[in-house]
Short mmCIF file of C-alpha atoms in Angstrom, two decimals:
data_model
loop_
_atom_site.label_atom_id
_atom_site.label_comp_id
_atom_site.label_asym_id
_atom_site.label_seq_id
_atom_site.Cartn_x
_atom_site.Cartn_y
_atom_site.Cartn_z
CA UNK Y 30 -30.58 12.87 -7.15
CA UNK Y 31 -29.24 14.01 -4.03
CA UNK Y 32 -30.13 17.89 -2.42
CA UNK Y 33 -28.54 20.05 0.37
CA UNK Y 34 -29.42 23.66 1.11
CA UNK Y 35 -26.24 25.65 2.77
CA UNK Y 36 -26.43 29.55 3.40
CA UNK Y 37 -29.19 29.95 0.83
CA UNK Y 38 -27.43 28.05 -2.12
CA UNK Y 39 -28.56 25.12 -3.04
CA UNK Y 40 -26.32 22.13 -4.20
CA UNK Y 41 -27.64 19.40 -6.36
CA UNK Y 42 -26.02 15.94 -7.03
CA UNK Y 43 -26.93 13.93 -9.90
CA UNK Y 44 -25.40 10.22 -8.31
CA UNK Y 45 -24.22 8.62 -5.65
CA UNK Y 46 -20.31 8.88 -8.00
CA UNK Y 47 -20.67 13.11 -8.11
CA UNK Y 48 -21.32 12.78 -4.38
CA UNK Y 49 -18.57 10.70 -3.86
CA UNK Y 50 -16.60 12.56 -5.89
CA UNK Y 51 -17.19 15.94 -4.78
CA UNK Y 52 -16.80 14.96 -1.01
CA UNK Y 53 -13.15 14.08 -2.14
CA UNK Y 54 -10.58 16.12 -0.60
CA UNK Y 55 -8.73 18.28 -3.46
CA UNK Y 56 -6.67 15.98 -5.78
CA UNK Y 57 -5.75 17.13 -8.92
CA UNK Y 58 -6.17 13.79 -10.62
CA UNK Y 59 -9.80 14.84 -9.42
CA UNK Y 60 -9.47 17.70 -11.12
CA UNK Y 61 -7.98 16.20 -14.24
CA UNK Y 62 -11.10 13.94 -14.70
CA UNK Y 63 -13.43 16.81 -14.27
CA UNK Y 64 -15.18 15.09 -11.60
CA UNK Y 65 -13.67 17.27 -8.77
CA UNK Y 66 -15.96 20.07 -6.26
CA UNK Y 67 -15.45 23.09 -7.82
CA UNK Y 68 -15.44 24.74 -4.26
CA UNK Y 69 -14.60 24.39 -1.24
CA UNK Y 70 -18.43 25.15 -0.49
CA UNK Y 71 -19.28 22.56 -2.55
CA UNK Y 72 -17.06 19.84 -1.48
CA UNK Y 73 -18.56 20.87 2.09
CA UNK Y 74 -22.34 20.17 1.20
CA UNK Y 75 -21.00 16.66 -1.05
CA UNK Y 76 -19.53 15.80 2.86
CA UNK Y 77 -22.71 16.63 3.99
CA UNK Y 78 -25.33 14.30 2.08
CA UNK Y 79 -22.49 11.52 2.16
CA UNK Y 80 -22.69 11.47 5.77
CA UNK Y 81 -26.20 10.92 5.53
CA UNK Y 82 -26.28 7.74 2.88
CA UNK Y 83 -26.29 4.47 4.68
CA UNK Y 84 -24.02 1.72 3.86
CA UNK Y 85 -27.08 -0.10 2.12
CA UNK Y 86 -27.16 2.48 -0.32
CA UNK Y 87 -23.65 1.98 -1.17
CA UNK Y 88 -23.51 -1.69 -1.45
CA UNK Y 89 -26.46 -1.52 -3.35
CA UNK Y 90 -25.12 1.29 -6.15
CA UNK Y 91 -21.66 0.49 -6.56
CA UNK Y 92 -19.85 3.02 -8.51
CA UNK Y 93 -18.69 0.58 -11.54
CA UNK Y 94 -21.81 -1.83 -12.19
CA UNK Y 95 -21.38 -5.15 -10.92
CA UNK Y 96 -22.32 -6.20 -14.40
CA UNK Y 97 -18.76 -4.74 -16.17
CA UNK Y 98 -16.48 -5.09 -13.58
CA UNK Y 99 -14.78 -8.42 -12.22
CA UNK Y 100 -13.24 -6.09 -9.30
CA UNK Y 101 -16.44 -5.00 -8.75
CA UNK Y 102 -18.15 -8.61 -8.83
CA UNK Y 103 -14.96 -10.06 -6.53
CA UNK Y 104 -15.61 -7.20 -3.87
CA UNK Y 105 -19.02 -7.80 -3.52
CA UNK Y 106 -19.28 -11.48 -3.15
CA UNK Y 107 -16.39 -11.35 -0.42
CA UNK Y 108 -18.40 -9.64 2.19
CA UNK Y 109 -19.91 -11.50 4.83
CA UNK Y 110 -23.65 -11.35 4.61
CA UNK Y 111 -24.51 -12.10 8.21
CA UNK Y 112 -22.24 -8.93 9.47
CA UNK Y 113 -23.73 -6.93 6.26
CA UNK Y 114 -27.10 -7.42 7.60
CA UNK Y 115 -26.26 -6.05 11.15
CA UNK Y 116 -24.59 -2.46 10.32
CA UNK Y 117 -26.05 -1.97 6.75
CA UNK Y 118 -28.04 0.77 8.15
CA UNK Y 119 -25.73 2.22 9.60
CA UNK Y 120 -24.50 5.99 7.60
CA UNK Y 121 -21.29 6.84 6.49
CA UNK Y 122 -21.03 9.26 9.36
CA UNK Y 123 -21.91 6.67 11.93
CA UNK Y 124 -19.37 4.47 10.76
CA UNK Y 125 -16.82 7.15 10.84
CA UNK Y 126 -18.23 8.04 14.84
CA UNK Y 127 -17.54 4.01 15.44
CA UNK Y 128 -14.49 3.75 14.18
CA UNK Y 129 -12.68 6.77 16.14
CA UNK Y 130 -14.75 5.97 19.38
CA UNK Y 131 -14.67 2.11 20.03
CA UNK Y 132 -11.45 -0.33 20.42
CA UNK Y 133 -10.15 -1.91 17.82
CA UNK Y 134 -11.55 -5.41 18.00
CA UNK Y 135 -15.09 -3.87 17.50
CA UNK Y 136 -13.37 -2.49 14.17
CA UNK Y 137 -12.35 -5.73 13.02
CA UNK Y 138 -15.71 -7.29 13.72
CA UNK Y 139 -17.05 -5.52 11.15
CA UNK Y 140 -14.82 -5.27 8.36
CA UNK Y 141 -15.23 -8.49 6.86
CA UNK Y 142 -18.98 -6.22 5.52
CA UNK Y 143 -17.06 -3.57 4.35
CA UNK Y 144 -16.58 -2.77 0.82
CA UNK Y 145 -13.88 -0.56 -0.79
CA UNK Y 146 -16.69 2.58 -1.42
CA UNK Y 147 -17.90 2.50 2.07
CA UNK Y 148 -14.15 2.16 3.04
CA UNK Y 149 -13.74 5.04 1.01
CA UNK Y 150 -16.79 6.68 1.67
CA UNK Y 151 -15.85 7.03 5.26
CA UNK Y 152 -12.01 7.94 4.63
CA UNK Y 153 -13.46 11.07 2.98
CA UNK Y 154 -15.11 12.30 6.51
CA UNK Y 155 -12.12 11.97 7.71
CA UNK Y 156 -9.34 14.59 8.99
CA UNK Y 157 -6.02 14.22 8.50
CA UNK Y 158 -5.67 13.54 12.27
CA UNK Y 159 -8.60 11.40 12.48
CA UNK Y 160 -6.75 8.97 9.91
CA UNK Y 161 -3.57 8.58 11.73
CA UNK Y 162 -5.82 8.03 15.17
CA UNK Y 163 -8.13 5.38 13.52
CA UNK Y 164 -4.84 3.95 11.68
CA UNK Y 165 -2.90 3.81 15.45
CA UNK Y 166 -5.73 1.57 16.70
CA UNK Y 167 -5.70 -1.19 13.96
CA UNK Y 168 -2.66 -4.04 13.82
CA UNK Y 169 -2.80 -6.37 10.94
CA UNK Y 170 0.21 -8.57 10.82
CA UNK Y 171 1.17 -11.09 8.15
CA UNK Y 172 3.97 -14.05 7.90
CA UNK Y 173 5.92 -14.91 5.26
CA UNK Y 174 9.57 -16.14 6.62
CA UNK Y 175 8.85 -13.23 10.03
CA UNK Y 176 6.10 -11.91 10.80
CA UNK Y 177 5.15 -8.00 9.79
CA UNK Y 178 3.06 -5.79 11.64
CA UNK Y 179 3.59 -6.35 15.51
CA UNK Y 180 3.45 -3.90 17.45
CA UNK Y 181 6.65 -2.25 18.42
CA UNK Y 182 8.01 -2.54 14.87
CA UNK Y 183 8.64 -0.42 12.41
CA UNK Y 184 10.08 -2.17 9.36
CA UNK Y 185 11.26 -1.44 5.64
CA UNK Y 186 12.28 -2.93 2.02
CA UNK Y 187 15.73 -2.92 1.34
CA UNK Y 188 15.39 -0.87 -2.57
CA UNK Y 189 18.54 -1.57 -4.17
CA UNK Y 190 17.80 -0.82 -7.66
CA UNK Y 191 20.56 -0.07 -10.05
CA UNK Y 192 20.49 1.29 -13.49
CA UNK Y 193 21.87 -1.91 -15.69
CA UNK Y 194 20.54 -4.53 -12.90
CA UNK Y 195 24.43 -5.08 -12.16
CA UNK Y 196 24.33 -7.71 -9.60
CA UNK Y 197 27.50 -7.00 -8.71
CA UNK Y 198 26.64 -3.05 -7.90
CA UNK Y 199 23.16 -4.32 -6.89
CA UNK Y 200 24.62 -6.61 -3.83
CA UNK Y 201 26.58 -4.45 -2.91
CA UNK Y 202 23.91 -1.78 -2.02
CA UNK Y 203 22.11 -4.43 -0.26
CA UNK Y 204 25.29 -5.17 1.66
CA UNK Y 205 25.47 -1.34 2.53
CA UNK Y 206 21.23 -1.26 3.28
CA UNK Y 207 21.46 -4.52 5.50
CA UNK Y 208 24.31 -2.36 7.39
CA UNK Y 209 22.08 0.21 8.33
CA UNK Y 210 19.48 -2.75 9.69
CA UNK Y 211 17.14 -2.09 6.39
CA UNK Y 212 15.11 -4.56 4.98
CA UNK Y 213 13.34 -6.67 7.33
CA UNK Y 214 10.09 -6.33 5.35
CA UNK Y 215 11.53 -7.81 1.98
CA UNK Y 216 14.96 -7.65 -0.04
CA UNK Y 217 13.30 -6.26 -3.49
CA UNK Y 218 14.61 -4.93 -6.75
CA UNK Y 219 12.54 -2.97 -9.80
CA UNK Y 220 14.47 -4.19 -12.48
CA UNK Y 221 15.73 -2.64 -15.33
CA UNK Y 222 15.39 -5.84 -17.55
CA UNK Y 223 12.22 -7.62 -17.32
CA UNK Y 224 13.90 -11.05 -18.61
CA UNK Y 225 13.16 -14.26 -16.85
CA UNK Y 226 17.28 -15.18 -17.30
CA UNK Y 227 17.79 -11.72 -15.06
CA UNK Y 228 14.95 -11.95 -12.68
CA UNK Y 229 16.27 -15.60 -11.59
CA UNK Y 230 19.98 -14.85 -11.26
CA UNK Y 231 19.15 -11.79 -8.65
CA UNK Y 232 16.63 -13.57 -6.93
CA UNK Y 233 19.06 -16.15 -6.41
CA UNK Y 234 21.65 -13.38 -5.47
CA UNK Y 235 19.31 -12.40 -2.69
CA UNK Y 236 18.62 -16.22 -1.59
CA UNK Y 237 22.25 -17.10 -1.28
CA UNK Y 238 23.22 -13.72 0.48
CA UNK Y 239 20.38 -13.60 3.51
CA UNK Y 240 21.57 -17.38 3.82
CA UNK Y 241 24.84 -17.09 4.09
CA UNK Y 242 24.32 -14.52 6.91
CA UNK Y 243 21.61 -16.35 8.54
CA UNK Y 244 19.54 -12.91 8.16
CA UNK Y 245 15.42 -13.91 8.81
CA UNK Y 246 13.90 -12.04 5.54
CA UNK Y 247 12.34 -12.32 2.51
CA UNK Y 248 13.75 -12.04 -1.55
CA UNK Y 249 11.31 -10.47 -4.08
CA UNK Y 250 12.16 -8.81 -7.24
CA UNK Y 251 8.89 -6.59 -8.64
CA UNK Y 252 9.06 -8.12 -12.16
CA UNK Y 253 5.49 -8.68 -14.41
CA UNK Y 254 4.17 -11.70 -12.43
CA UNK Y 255 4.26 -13.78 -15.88
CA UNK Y 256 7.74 -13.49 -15.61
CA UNK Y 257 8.36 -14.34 -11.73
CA UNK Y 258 6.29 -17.07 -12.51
CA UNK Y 259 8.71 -18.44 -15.49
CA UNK Y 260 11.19 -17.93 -13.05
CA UNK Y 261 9.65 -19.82 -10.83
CA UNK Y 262 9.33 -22.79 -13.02
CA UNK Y 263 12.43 -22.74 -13.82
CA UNK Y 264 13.88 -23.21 -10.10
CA UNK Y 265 14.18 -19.62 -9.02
CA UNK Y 266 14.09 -19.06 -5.41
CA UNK Y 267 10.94 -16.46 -4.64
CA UNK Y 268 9.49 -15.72 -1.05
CA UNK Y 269 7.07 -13.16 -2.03
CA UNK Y 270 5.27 -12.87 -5.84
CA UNK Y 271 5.14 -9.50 -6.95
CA UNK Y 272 2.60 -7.53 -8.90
CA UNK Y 273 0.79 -3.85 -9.59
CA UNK Y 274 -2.89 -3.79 -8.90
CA UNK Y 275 -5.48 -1.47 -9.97
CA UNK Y 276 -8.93 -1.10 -8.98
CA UNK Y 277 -10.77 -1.81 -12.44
CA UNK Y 278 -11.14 -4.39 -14.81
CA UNK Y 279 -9.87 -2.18 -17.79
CA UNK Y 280 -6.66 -0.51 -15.89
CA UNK Y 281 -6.30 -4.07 -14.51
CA UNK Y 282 -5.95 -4.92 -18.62
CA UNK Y 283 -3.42 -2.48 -18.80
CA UNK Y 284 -1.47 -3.95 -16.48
CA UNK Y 285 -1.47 -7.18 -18.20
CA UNK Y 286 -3.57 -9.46 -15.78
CA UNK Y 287 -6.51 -10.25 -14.60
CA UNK Y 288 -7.88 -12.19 -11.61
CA UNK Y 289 -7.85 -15.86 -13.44
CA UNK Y 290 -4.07 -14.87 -14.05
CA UNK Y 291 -3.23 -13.77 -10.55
CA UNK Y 292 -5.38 -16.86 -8.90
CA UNK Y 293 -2.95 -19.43 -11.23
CA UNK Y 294 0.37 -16.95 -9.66
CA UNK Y 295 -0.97 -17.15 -6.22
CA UNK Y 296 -1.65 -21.20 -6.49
CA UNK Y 297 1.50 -21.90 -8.06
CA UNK Y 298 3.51 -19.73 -4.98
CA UNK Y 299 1.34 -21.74 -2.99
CA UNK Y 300 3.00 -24.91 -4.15
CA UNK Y 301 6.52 -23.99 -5.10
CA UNK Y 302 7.26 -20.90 -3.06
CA UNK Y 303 10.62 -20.58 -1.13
CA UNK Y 304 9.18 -19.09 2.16
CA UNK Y 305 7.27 -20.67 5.26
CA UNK Y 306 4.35 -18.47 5.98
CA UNK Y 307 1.07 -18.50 4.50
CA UNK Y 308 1.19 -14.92 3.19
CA UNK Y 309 3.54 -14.66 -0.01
CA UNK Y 310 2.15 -12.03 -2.34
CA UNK Y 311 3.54 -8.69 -2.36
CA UNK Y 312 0.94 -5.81 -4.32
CA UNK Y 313 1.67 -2.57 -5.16
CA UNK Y 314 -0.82 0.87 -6.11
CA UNK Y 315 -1.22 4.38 -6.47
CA UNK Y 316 -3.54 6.90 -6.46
CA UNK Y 317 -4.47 8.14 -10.34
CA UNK Y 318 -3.59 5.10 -12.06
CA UNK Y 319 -6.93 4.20 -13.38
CA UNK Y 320 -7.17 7.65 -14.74
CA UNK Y 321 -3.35 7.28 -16.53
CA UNK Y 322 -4.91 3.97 -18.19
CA UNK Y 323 -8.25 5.63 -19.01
CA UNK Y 324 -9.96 2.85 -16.46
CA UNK Y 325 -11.29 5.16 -13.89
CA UNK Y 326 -15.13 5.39 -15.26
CA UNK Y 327 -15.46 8.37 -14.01
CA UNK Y 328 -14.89 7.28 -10.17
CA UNK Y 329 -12.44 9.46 -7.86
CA UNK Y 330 -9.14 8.20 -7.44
CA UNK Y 331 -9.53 7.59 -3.49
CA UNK Y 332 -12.36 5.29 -4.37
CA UNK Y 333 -10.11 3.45 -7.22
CA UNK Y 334 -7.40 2.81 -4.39
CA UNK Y 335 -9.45 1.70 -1.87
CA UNK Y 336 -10.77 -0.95 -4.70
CA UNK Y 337 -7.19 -1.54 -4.97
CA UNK Y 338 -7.14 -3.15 -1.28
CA UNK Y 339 -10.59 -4.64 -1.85
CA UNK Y 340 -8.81 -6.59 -4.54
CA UNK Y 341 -5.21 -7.12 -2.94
CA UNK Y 342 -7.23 -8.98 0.26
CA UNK Y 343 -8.33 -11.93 -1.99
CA UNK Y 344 -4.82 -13.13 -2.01
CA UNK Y 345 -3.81 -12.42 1.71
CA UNK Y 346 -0.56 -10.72 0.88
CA UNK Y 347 2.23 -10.67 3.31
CA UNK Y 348 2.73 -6.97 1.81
CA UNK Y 349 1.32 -3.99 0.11
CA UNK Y 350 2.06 -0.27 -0.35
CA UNK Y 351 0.88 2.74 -1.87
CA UNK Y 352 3.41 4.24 -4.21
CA UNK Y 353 1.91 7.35 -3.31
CA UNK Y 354 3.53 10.12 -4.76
CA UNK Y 355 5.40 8.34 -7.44
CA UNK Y 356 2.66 8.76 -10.36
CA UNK Y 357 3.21 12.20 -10.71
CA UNK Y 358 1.60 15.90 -10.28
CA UNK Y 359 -1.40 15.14 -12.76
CA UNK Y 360 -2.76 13.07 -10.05
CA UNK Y 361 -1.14 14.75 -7.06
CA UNK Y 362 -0.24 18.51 -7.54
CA UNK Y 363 2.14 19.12 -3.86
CA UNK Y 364 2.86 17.63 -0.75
CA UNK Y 365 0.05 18.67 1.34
CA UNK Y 366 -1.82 16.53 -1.65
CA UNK Y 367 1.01 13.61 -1.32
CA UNK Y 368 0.68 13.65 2.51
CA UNK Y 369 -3.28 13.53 2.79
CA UNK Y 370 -3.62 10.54 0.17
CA UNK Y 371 -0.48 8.85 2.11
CA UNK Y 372 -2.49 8.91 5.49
CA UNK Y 373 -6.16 7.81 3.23
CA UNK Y 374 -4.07 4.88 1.71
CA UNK Y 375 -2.29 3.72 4.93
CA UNK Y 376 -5.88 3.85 6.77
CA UNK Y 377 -7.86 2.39 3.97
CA UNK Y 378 -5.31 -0.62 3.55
CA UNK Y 379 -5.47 -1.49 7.23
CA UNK Y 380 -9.28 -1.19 7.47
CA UNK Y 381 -9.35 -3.03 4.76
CA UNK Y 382 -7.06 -6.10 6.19
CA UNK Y 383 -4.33 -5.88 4.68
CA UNK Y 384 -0.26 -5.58 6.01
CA UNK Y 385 0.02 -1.63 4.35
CA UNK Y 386 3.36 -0.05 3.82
CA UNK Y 387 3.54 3.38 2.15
CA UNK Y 388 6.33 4.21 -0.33
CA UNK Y 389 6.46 7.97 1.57
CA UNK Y 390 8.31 9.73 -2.31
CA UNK Y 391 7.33 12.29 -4.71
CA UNK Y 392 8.95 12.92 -8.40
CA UNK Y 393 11.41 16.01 -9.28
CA UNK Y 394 8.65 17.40 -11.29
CA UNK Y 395 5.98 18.03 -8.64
CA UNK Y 396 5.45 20.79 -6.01
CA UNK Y 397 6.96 18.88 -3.18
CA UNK Y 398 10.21 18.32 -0.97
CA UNK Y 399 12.04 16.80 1.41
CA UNK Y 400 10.17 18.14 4.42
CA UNK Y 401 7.08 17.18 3.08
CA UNK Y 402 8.28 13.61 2.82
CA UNK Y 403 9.57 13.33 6.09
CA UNK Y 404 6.45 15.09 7.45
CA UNK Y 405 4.37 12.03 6.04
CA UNK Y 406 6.65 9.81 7.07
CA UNK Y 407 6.49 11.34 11.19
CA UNK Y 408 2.43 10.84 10.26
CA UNK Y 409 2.20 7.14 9.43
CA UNK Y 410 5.15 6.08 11.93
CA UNK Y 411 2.61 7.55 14.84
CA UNK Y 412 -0.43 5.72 12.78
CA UNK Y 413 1.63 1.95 13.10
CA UNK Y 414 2.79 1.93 9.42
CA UNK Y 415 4.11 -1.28 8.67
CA UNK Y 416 6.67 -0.52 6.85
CA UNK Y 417 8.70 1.96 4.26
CA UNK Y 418 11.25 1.70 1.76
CA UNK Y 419 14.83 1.70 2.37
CA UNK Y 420 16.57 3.59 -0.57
CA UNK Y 421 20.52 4.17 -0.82
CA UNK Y 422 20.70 8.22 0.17
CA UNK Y 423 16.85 8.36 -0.44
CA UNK Y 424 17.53 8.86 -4.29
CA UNK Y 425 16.35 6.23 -6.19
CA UNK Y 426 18.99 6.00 -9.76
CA UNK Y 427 16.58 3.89 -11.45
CA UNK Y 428 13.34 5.04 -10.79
CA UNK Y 429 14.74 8.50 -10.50
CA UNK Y 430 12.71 9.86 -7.42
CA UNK Y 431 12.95 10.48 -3.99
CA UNK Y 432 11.87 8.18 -1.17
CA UNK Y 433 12.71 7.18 2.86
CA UNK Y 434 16.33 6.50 2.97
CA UNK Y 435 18.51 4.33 5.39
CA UNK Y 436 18.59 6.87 7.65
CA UNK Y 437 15.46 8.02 7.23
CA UNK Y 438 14.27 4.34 8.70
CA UNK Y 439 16.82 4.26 11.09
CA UNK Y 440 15.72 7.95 12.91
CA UNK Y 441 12.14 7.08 12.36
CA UNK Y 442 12.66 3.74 14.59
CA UNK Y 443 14.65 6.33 17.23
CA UNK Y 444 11.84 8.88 16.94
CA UNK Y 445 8.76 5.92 17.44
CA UNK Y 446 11.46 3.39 19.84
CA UNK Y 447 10.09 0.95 17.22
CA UNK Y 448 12.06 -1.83 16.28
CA UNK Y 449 12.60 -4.18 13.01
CA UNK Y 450 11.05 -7.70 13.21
CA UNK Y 451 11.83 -9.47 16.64
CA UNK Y 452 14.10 -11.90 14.19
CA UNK Y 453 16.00 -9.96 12.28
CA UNK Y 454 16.76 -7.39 15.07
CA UNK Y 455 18.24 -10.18 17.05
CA UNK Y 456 20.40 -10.86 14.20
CA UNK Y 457 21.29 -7.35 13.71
CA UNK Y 458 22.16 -7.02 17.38
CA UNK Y 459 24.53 -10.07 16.96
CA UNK Y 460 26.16 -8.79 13.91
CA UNK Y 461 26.65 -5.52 15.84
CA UNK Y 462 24.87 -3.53 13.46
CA UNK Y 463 22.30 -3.09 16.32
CA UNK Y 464 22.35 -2.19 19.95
CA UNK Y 465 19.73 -1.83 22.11
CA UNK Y 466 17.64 -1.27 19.01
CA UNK Y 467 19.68 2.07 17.82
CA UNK Y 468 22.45 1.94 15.57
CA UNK Y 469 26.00 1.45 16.57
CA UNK Y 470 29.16 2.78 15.29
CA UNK Y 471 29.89 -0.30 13.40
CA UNK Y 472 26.47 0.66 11.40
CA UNK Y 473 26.95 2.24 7.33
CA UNK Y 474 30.03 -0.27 6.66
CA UNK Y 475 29.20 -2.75 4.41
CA UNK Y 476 32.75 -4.33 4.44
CA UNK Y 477 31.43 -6.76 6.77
CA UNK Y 478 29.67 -8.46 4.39
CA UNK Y 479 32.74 -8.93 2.13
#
């Protein structure tokens, strides 16, 4: 039990979860589960004692019992003991003064003893301002056919989803995406039919396209992985495996996998997979999905998500990105909601280890807009996000919401002077798509490609 006195009221705790909880900030997935602070008064004194609890404490309590929960189990044996042993008495407000005050090699010395609750303990501290300035500090790259993640870049996934998978329509939206210098990260379609007949024949669309025009990227369409991996055996040119990732065991279920199934995916990538690199998974998450697949045990959804990394880092993935405001107003009510659980996600990912992206959207049916997308989009471009989606007009006519468009990505890089991967801008800059790193006039035609 866990007790704080503040202006003559006091506030009592039952577990290390309500504390956890209750130091959230406001979500009203939170809220949903009826695990939420009921005040802001309360949230205040939950921030309080969880400053206070050292990182033994959390290792040694974790919020789903080690006993019922292979995410759980997998987290916990990944740590390094020998770092462990050095900061484990360290509190959660210590680790949040480290992180903002030291450079960001001390940062990575420790995260390898990091598990997703103290990750998401410590997020929880954290402003909105603190999590772009930690965020700035940390660079984690990955390789695949380029490398993601250098500084200087600012990257995105070419999105060219289409309502009947038309590869004909879908091509030619990549044609008009690769003309506005989108999709350095990853050329990759949600498709409309899961079948292994139509997951090949775009991936192969994709292959045969970025070789024809000598573009350095990578193909990926965000099938089930059972099925990219029936493509695969069947000859289909991948670069990066796709798959959704939760942070539970159950909404893991849900998903259809497990991690026996995605250790087989990520061995057989490893033997037949089209790229170079060494990183060729590509994961994707979103805060409130436990809850939607009744897997949550009663855990906030920032501590779910940051399991979601804790997970994602077993298979080194070359990308992954919070779908953050995609899941709908149950989970987050508005954009001041969308925009804080953006910046937690982008910082959690990258303290984590992992190459994060962030899918900066919302759906028609929440209280959010435009502005508040393209606020959270300025936020994580001055944190180092990796990377963002590319979608045609920022209107997605399959998934039917809104996200980053091709202009979006292409005034962000302006904004930051960022750049796309070294590669692929020199191969934008030769195709005249590119000058100087801004767009030329030449840029939005995709007759060029025909």
């Amino acid at each position: 039990m866990y007790k704080i006195t503040l202006q003559n009221k006091t506030y009592q705790f039952e577990s290390l979860k309500e504390v956890m909880a209750k130091a959230n900030e406001l979500k009203s997935g939170d809220a949903l589960a009826g695990i939420a602070a009921l005040s802001a008064h309360e949230r205040i004194a939950a921030k309080m004692i969880l400053a206070d609890i050292t990182l033994e404490t959390i290792y040694n309590n974790p919020l789903i019992p080690y006993e019922e929960d292979e995410v759980t189990r997998l987290i916990v044996e990944s740590i390094d003991r020998d770092i462990y042993e050095g900061i484990k008495k360290m509190t959660v407000g210590e680790l949040r003064d480290f992180i903002l005050s030291v450079e960001k090699e001390e940062i990575e010395r420790i995260r390898p003893a990091l598990t997703a609750e103290m990750i998401s303990a410590v997020t929880k501290l954290m402003s909105n301002m603190d999590l772009v300035y930690a965020a700035n500090k940390l660079v984690v790259t990955s390789y695949c056919n380029t490398i993601i993640g250098q500084p200087g870049t600012l990257s995105a996934r070419l999105q060219p989803n289409h309502p009947i998978d038309d590869v004909e329509g879908v091509m030619l939206s990549v044609m008009e995406g690769m003309s506005y210098a989108v999709g350095d990260a990853v050329i990759g379609l949600n498709p409309v039919n899961d079948s292994v007949d139509n997951v090949k024949r775009i991936l192969e669309a994709f292959y045969d396209f970025y070789n024809k025009w000598a573009i350095p990227t990578q193909n990926c369409v965000l099938a089930h992985v059972t099925t990219q991996m029936e493509a695969l055996k069947k000859g289909a040119p991948i670069d990066l495996m796709f798959q959704s990732l939760a942070g539970s065991e159950i909404s893991n279920r849900a998903f259809g996998i497990d991690i026996a199934l995605m250790d087989e995916a990520y061995e057989m990538m490893r033997q037949q997979k089209s790229s170079k690199g060494p990183n060729y998974m590509y994961f994707e998450t979103g805060q409130g999905s436990e809850l939607s697949s009744e897997g949550h045990h009663n855990v906030d959804q920032l501590t779910m998500e940051a399991r979601c990394y804790g997970f994602a880092k077993r298979y080194k993935p070359y990308l992954v990105n919070t779908v953050v405001g995609f899941i709908g107003p149950e989970y987050l009510y508005d954009g001041a909601q969308v925009i804080r659980a953006g910046l937690e996600d982008h910082f959690m990912g990258k303290l984590t280890g992992i190459s994060m992206g962030v899918d900066v959207c919302y759906t028609n049916h929440m209280k959010a807009d435009q502005n508040d997308l393209e606020n959270l989009a300025l936020l994580l471009s001055q944190a180092n996000c990796n990377y963002y989606m590319g979608v045609p007009a920022g209107d997605d006519v399959m998934l039917m919401y809104q996200s980053t468009s091709y202009h979006d990505v292409a005034a962000l890089r302006e904004i930051t002077g960022k750049t796309p991967i070294a590669e692929f801008n020199q191969r934008m800059e030769e195709l005249e798509i590119l000058k100087d790193g801004r767009l030329t006039k030449r840029a939005g035609d995709y007759r060029m490609f025909l």
